[in-house]
PDB file of C-alpha atoms in Angstrom:
ATOM      1  CA  MET A 219      40.768 -23.602 -74.512  1.00  0.00           C
ATOM      2  CA  LYS A 220      40.449 -24.728 -78.089  1.00  0.00           C
ATOM      3  CA  SER A 221      37.184 -26.372 -79.138  1.00  0.00           C
ATOM      4  CA  PRO A 222      37.113 -29.834 -80.719  1.00  0.00           C
ATOM      5  CA  ILE A 223      36.304 -28.174 -84.052  1.00  0.00           C
ATOM      6  CA  ASP A 224      39.261 -25.855 -83.822  1.00  0.00           C
ATOM      7  CA  ILE A 225      41.573 -28.749 -82.950  1.00  0.00           C
ATOM      8  CA  ALA A 226      40.333 -30.992 -85.764  1.00  0.00           C
ATOM      9  CA  MET A 227      40.440 -28.259 -88.356  1.00  0.00           C
ATOM     10  CA  ARG A 228      44.111 -27.491 -87.850  1.00  0.00           C
ATOM     11  CA  ASN A 229      45.050 -30.189 -90.338  1.00  0.00           C
ATOM     12  CA  PHE A 230      41.667 -30.988 -91.985  1.00  0.00           C
ATOM     13  CA  ARG A 231      38.723 -29.292 -93.579  1.00  0.00           C
ATOM     14  CA  ALA A 232      35.227 -30.852 -93.513  1.00  0.00           C
ATOM     15  CA  GLN A 233      32.996 -31.306 -96.602  1.00  0.00           C
ATOM     16  CA  PRO A 234      29.258 -31.768 -95.848  1.00  0.00           C
ATOM     17  CA  ILE A 235      27.209 -34.703 -97.108  1.00  0.00           C
ATOM     18  CA  LEU A 236      23.537 -33.735 -97.616  1.00  0.00           C
ATOM     19  CA  CYS A 237      20.278 -35.671 -97.716  1.00  0.00           C
ATOM     20  CA  ALA A 238      19.268 -35.678-101.365  1.00  0.00           C
ATOM     21  CA  SER A 239      15.632 -34.793-100.655  1.00  0.00           C
ATOM     22  CA  THR A 240      15.773 -32.361 -97.721  1.00  0.00           C
ATOM     23  CA  LYS A 241      19.311 -30.931 -98.359  1.00  0.00           C
ATOM     24  CA  GLN A 242      20.035 -31.238 -94.581  1.00  0.00           C
ATOM     25  CA  VAL A 243      23.553 -32.167 -93.492  1.00  0.00           C
ATOM     26  CA  ARG A 244      23.839 -35.853 -92.774  1.00  0.00           C
ATOM     27  CA  GLY A 245      27.594 -36.099 -92.377  1.00  0.00           C
ATOM     28  CA  LEU A 246      30.982 -34.483 -92.785  1.00  0.00           C
ATOM     29  CA  GLU A 247      33.975 -35.914 -94.560  1.00  0.00           C
ATOM     30  CA  LEU A 248      37.391 -34.960 -93.233  1.00  0.00           C
ATOM     31  CA  LEU A 249      39.849 -33.935 -95.926  1.00  0.00           C
ATOM     32  CA  ALA A 250      43.560 -33.195 -95.337  1.00  0.00           C
ATOM     33  CA  ARG A 251      44.443 -29.548 -95.689  1.00  0.00           C
ATOM     34  CA  HIS A 252      47.835 -30.308 -97.070  1.00  0.00           C
ATOM     35  CA  ARG A 253      48.960 -32.471 -99.959  1.00  0.00           C
ATOM     36  CA  LEU A 254      49.843 -36.022 -98.989  1.00  0.00           C
ATOM     37  CA  ASP A 255      52.309 -38.452-100.593  1.00  0.00           C
ATOM     38  CA  PHE A 256      49.996 -41.313-101.445  1.00  0.00           C
ATOM     39  CA  SER A 257      52.957 -43.452-102.563  1.00  0.00           C
ATOM     40  CA  ASP A 258      54.455 -43.555 -99.081  1.00  0.00           C
ATOM     41  CA  PRO A 259      52.543 -46.088 -96.869  1.00  0.00           C
ATOM     42  CA  ASN A 260      54.187 -44.772 -93.675  1.00  0.00           C
ATOM     43  CA  VAL A 261      53.058 -41.188 -94.434  1.00  0.00           C
ATOM     44  CA  MET A 262      49.555 -42.414 -95.221  1.00  0.00           C
ATOM     45  CA  LEU A 263      49.428 -44.566 -92.074  1.00  0.00           C
ATOM     46  CA  ALA A 264      50.242 -41.536 -89.913  1.00  0.00           C
ATOM     47  CA  ALA A 265      47.688 -39.429 -91.792  1.00  0.00           C
ATOM     48  CA  ASP A 266      44.978 -42.122 -91.503  1.00  0.00           C
ATOM     49  CA  ILE A 267      45.500 -42.543 -87.781  1.00  0.00           C
ATOM     50  CA  HIS A 268      45.358 -38.827 -87.272  1.00  0.00           C
ATOM     51  CA  ALA A 269      42.137 -38.654 -89.332  1.00  0.00           C
ATOM     52  CA  MET A 270      40.590 -41.387 -87.169  1.00  0.00           C
ATOM     53  CA  GLU A 271      41.524 -39.532 -84.056  1.00  0.00           C
ATOM     54  CA  MET A 272      40.039 -36.221 -85.278  1.00  0.00           C
ATOM     55  CA  ALA A 273      36.922 -37.996 -86.621  1.00  0.00           C
ATOM     56  CA  SER A 274      36.381 -39.537 -83.152  1.00  0.00           C
ATOM     57  CA  LEU A 275      36.918 -36.132 -81.507  1.00  0.00           C
ATOM     58  CA  LEU A 276      34.212 -34.552 -83.748  1.00  0.00           C
ATOM     59  CA  ALA A 277      31.863 -37.526 -83.393  1.00  0.00           C
ATOM     60  CA  LYS A 278      32.071 -37.147 -79.608  1.00  0.00           C
ATOM     61  CA  HIS A 279      31.484 -33.398 -79.947  1.00  0.00           C
ATOM     62  CA  TYR A 280      28.371 -34.014 -81.961  1.00  0.00           C
ATOM     63  CA  LYS A 281      27.310 -36.823 -79.569  1.00  0.00           C
ATOM     64  CA  GLY A 282      26.855 -39.276 -82.414  1.00  0.00           C
ATOM     65  CA  GLU A 283      24.202 -37.161 -84.114  1.00  0.00           C
ATOM     66  CA  MET A 284      26.438 -36.295 -87.097  1.00  0.00           C
ATOM     67  CA  ARG A 285      28.311 -38.892 -89.180  1.00  0.00           C
ATOM     68  CA  ILE A 286      32.008 -38.100 -89.362  1.00  0.00           C
ATOM     69  CA  HIS A 287      33.815 -39.709 -92.305  1.00  0.00           C
ATOM     70  CA  CYS A 288      37.529 -40.378 -92.297  1.00  0.00           C
ATOM     71  CA  ASN A 289      39.425 -41.909 -95.241  1.00  0.00           C
ATOM     72  CA  ALA A 290      41.743 -44.791 -94.792  1.00  0.00           C
ATOM     73  CA  GLU A 291      44.115 -46.607 -97.145  1.00  0.00           C
ATOM     74  CA  ILE A 292      43.856 -50.341 -97.502  1.00  0.00           C
ATOM     75  CA  PRO A 293      47.435 -50.924 -96.119  1.00  0.00           C
ATOM     76  CA  SER A 294      46.617 -48.737 -93.126  1.00  0.00           C
ATOM     77  CA  LEU A 295      43.496 -50.702 -92.343  1.00  0.00           C
ATOM     78  CA  GLN A 296      45.607 -53.918 -92.328  1.00  0.00           C
ATOM     79  CA  SER A 297      48.164 -52.506 -89.896  1.00  0.00           C
ATOM     80  CA  ALA A 298      48.156 -53.196 -86.135  1.00  0.00           C
ATOM     81  CA  GLU A 299      48.920 -49.501 -85.472  1.00  0.00           C
ATOM     82  CA  TRP A 300      45.739 -48.291 -87.236  1.00  0.00           C
ATOM     83  CA  MET A 301      43.622 -50.934 -85.592  1.00  0.00           C
ATOM     84  CA  GLU A 302      44.928 -50.022 -82.142  1.00  0.00           C
ATOM     85  CA  ALA A 303      44.186 -46.309 -82.758  1.00  0.00           C
ATOM     86  CA  MET A 304      40.691 -47.156 -83.968  1.00  0.00           C
ATOM     87  CA  LEU A 305      39.942 -49.318 -80.910  1.00  0.00           C
ATOM     88  CA  ALA A 306      41.221 -46.557 -78.622  1.00  0.00           C
ATOM     89  CA  ASN A 307      39.231 -43.772 -80.249  1.00  0.00           C
ATOM     90  CA  ILE A 308      36.075 -45.178 -81.789  1.00  0.00           C
ATOM     91  CA  GLN A 309      32.923 -43.157 -81.186  1.00  0.00           C
ATOM     92  CA  PRO A 310      29.333 -43.543 -82.359  1.00  0.00           C
ATOM     93  CA  GLY A 311      28.964 -41.779 -85.730  1.00  0.00           C
ATOM     94  CA  VAL A 312      32.471 -42.503 -87.071  1.00  0.00           C
ATOM     95  CA  VAL A 313      32.474 -43.771 -90.671  1.00  0.00           C
ATOM     96  CA  VAL A 314      35.613 -45.318 -92.176  1.00  0.00           C
ATOM     97  CA  GLU A 315      35.784 -44.699 -95.892  1.00  0.00           C
ATOM     98  CA  LEU A 316      37.797 -47.272 -97.861  1.00  0.00           C
ATOM     99  CA  VAL A 317      39.637 -45.427-100.564  1.00  0.00           C
ATOM    100  CA  GLU A 318      39.515 -46.512-104.150  1.00  0.00           C
ATOM    101  CA  ARG A 319      43.020 -47.888-104.353  1.00  0.00           C
ATOM    102  CA  ASN A 320      41.649 -51.415-103.936  1.00  0.00           C
ATOM    103  CA  GLU A 321      44.270 -53.259-106.015  1.00  0.00           C
ATOM    104  CA  ASN A 322      45.899 -53.910-102.605  1.00  0.00           C
ATOM    105  CA  LEU A 323      43.134 -56.484-101.987  1.00  0.00           C
ATOM    106  CA  ASP A 324      43.767 -58.553-105.102  1.00  0.00           C
ATOM    107  CA  GLY A 325      43.980 -62.105-103.977  1.00  0.00           C
ATOM    108  CA  LYS A 326      41.497 -64.408-102.155  1.00  0.00           C
ATOM    109  CA  PHE A 327      43.324 -64.753 -98.874  1.00  0.00           C
ATOM    110  CA  VAL A 328      44.191 -61.057 -98.619  1.00  0.00           C
ATOM    111  CA  MET A 329      40.489 -60.202 -99.091  1.00  0.00           C
ATOM    112  CA  GLU A 330      39.453 -62.783 -96.445  1.00  0.00           C
ATOM    113  CA  ARG A 331      41.840 -61.375 -93.848  1.00  0.00           C
ATOM    114  CA  PHE A 332      40.724 -57.905 -94.692  1.00  0.00           C
ATOM    115  CA  SER A 333      37.023 -58.880 -94.320  1.00  0.00           C
ATOM    116  CA  ILE A 334      37.760 -60.102 -90.802  1.00  0.00           C
ATOM    117  CA  SER A 335      39.373 -56.739 -89.946  1.00  0.00           C
ATOM    118  CA  MET A 336      36.264 -54.936 -91.239  1.00  0.00           C
ATOM    119  CA  MET A 337      34.085 -57.190 -89.118  1.00  0.00           C
ATOM    120  CA  VAL A 338      35.995 -56.034 -86.027  1.00  0.00           C
ATOM    121  CA  LEU A 339      35.338 -52.387 -87.043  1.00  0.00           C
ATOM    122  CA  LYS A 340      31.591 -53.078 -87.230  1.00  0.00           C
ATOM    123  CA  ARG A 341      31.523 -54.903 -83.939  1.00  0.00           C
ATOM    124  CA  VAL A 342      32.993 -51.909 -82.089  1.00  0.00           C
ATOM    125  CA  GLY A 343      30.507 -49.513 -83.704  1.00  0.00           C
ATOM    126  CA  ALA A 344      32.234 -48.121 -86.779  1.00  0.00           C
ATOM    127  CA  ARG A 345      30.405 -47.842 -90.021  1.00  0.00           C
ATOM    128  CA  ILE A 346      32.013 -48.641 -93.405  1.00  0.00           C
ATOM    129  CA  ALA A 347      31.788 -46.667 -96.644  1.00  0.00           C
ATOM    130  CA  LEU A 348      33.110 -47.695-100.032  1.00  0.00           C
ATOM    131  CA  ASP A 349      34.528 -44.632-101.832  1.00  0.00           C
ATOM    132  CA  ASP A 350      34.444 -44.067-105.630  1.00  0.00           C
ATOM    133  CA  TRP A 351      32.664 -47.307-106.406  1.00  0.00           C
ATOM    134  CA  THR A 352      32.737 -48.048-110.191  1.00  0.00           C
ATOM    135  CA  GLY A 353      31.791 -51.735-110.396  1.00  0.00           C
ATOM    136  CA  THR A 354      35.187 -53.366-110.781  1.00  0.00           C
ATOM    137  CA  GLU A 355      35.578 -57.061-109.822  1.00  0.00           C
ATOM    138  CA  ILE A 356      37.295 -56.210-106.561  1.00  0.00           C
ATOM    139  CA  GLU A 357      34.767 -53.547-105.678  1.00  0.00           C
ATOM    140  CA  CYS A 358      31.874 -55.893-106.335  1.00  0.00           C
ATOM    141  CA  ARG A 359      33.545 -58.463-104.054  1.00  0.00           C
ATOM    142  CA  MET A 360      33.943 -55.799-101.381  1.00  0.00           C
ATOM    143  CA  LEU A 361      30.326 -54.859-101.766  1.00  0.00           C
ATOM    144  CA  LYS A 362      29.273 -58.444-101.116  1.00  0.00           C
ATOM    145  CA  ASP A 363      31.764 -59.367 -98.436  1.00  0.00           C
ATOM    146  CA  LEU A 364      31.825 -56.178 -96.411  1.00  0.00           C
ATOM    147  CA  THR A 365      28.143 -55.129 -96.618  1.00  0.00           C
ATOM    148  CA  PRO A 366      29.006 -51.400 -96.242  1.00  0.00           C
ATOM    149  CA  GLU A 367      26.475 -49.010 -94.789  1.00  0.00           C
ATOM    150  CA  ILE A 368      27.421 -46.325 -97.313  1.00  0.00           C
ATOM    151  CA  VAL A 369      28.499 -46.522-100.969  1.00  0.00           C
ATOM    152  CA  LYS A 370      29.832 -43.415-102.782  1.00  0.00           C
ATOM    153  CA  VAL A 371      29.985 -42.955-106.565  1.00  0.00           C
ATOM    154  CA  ASN A 372      31.114 -40.096-108.812  1.00  0.00           C
ATOM    155  CA  GLU A 373      28.585 -40.555-111.607  1.00  0.00           C
ATOM    156  CA  PRO A 374      24.829 -40.992-111.056  1.00  0.00           C
ATOM    157  CA  GLU A 375      24.758 -43.676-113.773  1.00  0.00           C
ATOM    158  CA  ALA A 376      26.860 -45.931-111.531  1.00  0.00           C
ATOM    159  CA  LEU A 377      23.850 -46.217-109.234  1.00  0.00           C
ATOM    160  CA  ARG A 378      22.057 -48.413-111.833  1.00  0.00           C
ATOM    161  CA  LEU A 379      24.961 -50.883-111.843  1.00  0.00           C
ATOM    162  CA  LEU A 380      25.059 -50.738-108.011  1.00  0.00           C
ATOM    163  CA  ALA A 381      21.300 -51.539-107.846  1.00  0.00           C
ATOM    164  CA  SER A 382      21.931 -54.685-109.935  1.00  0.00           C
ATOM    165  CA  HIS A 383      24.010 -56.131-107.069  1.00  0.00           C
ATOM    166  CA  GLY A 384      21.103 -56.255-104.693  1.00  0.00           C
ATOM    167  CA  ILE A 385      22.341 -53.825-102.041  1.00  0.00           C
ATOM    168  CA  HIS A 386      20.510 -53.485 -98.737  1.00  0.00           C
ATOM    169  CA  PRO A 387      17.635 -50.997 -99.026  1.00  0.00           C
ATOM    170  CA  ARG A 388      18.915 -48.956 -96.083  1.00  0.00           C
ATOM    171  CA  THR A 389      22.355 -48.510 -97.659  1.00  0.00           C
ATOM    172  CA  ALA A 390      23.110 -44.823 -98.124  1.00  0.00           C
ATOM    173  CA  LEU A 391      23.886 -44.064-101.796  1.00  0.00           C
ATOM    174  CA  VAL A 392      26.053 -40.942-102.118  1.00  0.00           C
ATOM    175  CA  VAL A 393      26.829 -39.199-105.411  1.00  0.00           C
ATOM    176  CA  GLU A 394      29.893 -36.993-105.166  1.00  0.00           C
ATOM    177  CA  GLN A 395      31.146 -34.160-107.421  1.00  0.00           C
ATOM    178  CA  ILE A 396      27.800 -32.340-107.354  1.00  0.00           C
ATOM    179  CA  GLU A 397      28.555 -28.884-108.780  1.00  0.00           C
ATOM    180  CA  THR A 398      25.128 -27.604-109.917  1.00  0.00           C
ATOM    181  CA  ARG A 399      21.471 -27.830-108.931  1.00  0.00           C
ATOM    182  CA  GLU A 400      20.847 -29.792-112.112  1.00  0.00           C
ATOM    183  CA  ALA A 401      23.489 -32.348-111.151  1.00  0.00           C
ATOM    184  CA  ALA A 402      21.835 -32.690-107.739  1.00  0.00           C
ATOM    185  CA  SER A 403      18.451 -33.280-109.316  1.00  0.00           C
ATOM    186  CA  MET A 404      19.857 -35.840-111.785  1.00  0.00           C
ATOM    187  CA  ALA A 405      21.603 -37.711-109.017  1.00  0.00           C
ATOM    188  CA  GLN A 406      18.380 -37.899-106.981  1.00  0.00           C
ATOM    189  CA  ALA A 407      16.473 -39.090-110.042  1.00  0.00           C
ATOM    190  CA  PHE A 408      18.996 -41.916-110.427  1.00  0.00           C
ATOM    191  CA  GLY A 409      18.405 -43.020-106.836  1.00  0.00           C
ATOM    192  CA  ALA A 410      20.927 -41.074-104.803  1.00  0.00           C
ATOM    193  CA  THR A 411      19.925 -40.697-101.138  1.00  0.00           C
ATOM    194  CA  GLU A 412      22.798 -38.339-100.372  1.00  0.00           C
ATOM    195  CA  LEU A 413      24.839 -35.700-102.211  1.00  0.00           C
ATOM    196  CA  GLN A 414      28.354 -34.291-101.862  1.00  0.00           C
ATOM    197  CA  GLY A 415      30.279 -31.663-103.815  1.00  0.00           C
ATOM    198  CA  TYR A 416      31.006 -27.971-104.317  1.00  0.00           C
ATOM    199  CA  TRP A 417      27.364 -27.053-104.851  1.00  0.00           C
ATOM    200  CA  CYS A 418      26.487 -28.734-101.502  1.00  0.00           C
ATOM    201  CA  ASP A 419      29.313 -26.826 -99.797  1.00  0.00           C
ATOM    202  CA  LEU A 420      27.846 -23.488-100.828  1.00  0.00           C
ATOM    203  CA  LEU A 421      24.222 -24.480-100.157  1.00  0.00           C
ATOM    204  CA  VAL A 422      24.882 -25.098 -96.421  1.00  0.00           C
ATOM    205  CA  GLU A 423      27.868 -22.780 -95.964  1.00  0.00           C
ATOM    206  CA  HIS A 424      26.109 -20.677 -93.321  1.00  0.00           C
ATOM    207  CA  ASP A 425      24.730 -23.694 -91.441  1.00  0.00           C
ATOM    208  CA  LEU A 426      28.204 -24.946 -90.476  1.00  0.00           C
ATOM    209  CA  PRO A 427      31.089 -23.487 -88.503  1.00  0.00           C
ATOM    210  CA  ALA A 428      33.340 -21.310 -90.692  1.00  0.00           C
ATOM    211  CA  ALA A 429      36.315 -23.308 -89.494  1.00  0.00           C
ATOM    212  CA  PHE A 430      35.292 -26.223 -91.646  1.00  0.00           C
ATOM    213  CA  THR A 431      36.199 -24.273 -94.845  1.00  0.00           C
ATOM    214  CA  PRO A 432      34.809 -26.921 -97.216  1.00  0.00           C
ATOM    215  CA  PRO A 433      36.455 -27.164-100.665  1.00  0.00           C
ATOM    216  CA  GLY A 434      33.614 -25.446-102.518  1.00  0.00           C
ATOM    217  CA  VAL A 435      33.753 -22.402-100.304  1.00  0.00           C
ATOM    218  CA  MET A 436      37.545 -22.206-100.542  1.00  0.00           C
ATOM    219  CA  ALA A 437      37.366 -22.572-104.316  1.00  0.00           C
ATOM    220  CA  ARG A 438      34.821 -19.757-104.586  1.00  0.00           C
ATOM    221  CA  ASP A 439      36.855 -17.515-102.290  1.00  0.00           C
ATOM    222  CA  SER A 440      40.027 -18.100-104.277  1.00  0.00           C
ATOM    223  CA  MET A 441      38.148 -17.497-107.559  1.00  0.00           C
ATOM    224  CA  ALA A 442      39.298 -20.925-108.720  1.00  0.00           C
ATOM    225  CA  PHE A 443      35.770 -21.895-109.568  1.00  0.00           C
ATOM    226  CA  MET A 444      32.995 -19.668-110.984  1.00  0.00           C
ATOM    227  CA  PRO A 445      30.275 -19.210-108.326  1.00  0.00           C
ATOM    228  CA  HIS A 446      27.422 -19.228-110.852  1.00  0.00           C
ATOM    229  CA  ALA A 447      28.489 -22.732-112.050  1.00  0.00           C
ATOM    230  CA  MET A 448      27.915 -24.086-108.539  1.00  0.00           C
ATOM    231  CA  VAL A 449      24.691 -22.410-107.614  1.00  0.00           C
ATOM    232  CA  ALA A 450      22.854 -22.402-110.968  1.00  0.00           C
TER     233      ALA A 450
END
């Protein structure tokens, strides 16, 4: 019989998210193994539903002790099909990451309806993460209206702008694209509480099941990225 990890990793890989201070794994983000057509909402809806199902499977496997992040497009989150799948599969530990294509929320009433949907997610136990936050007007509105438990940025400097919005002190602040030890140290100095990226993948490679094949490990093994650049 296939394990939950084997089942989930058929179509996904998992990238670890580390505590900035201890470097212990706090969570895993599910990433599609195959290229997706982001311009086709029906393709993305199917992918987002599948990601939710696999995130729930892994969260149940880890008994809620490991955060499992799954990405979701804004149109998917507004669909009855995705909401039904979420309600049928939600488990403690599941985090729904709202992807950065937030132009779909432009408009007061659209944002209000979306906020109600996100309230439902929280009431049934899901946590919300804002992905690739840069401080745009829409992203600032989402930060205020959705009160996400996790906010992810690509550049450490973005944490200063984030801090100016008075976020909750228990909000997890994740800096992505960490490729060197120096980048990890800089992110922590800017206030990051968690780290994600190729360097993190290699750091905890042997602490996780090989089936996860995180991007940094795959890049190293394919010689697409020089190993010394990630571990220096």
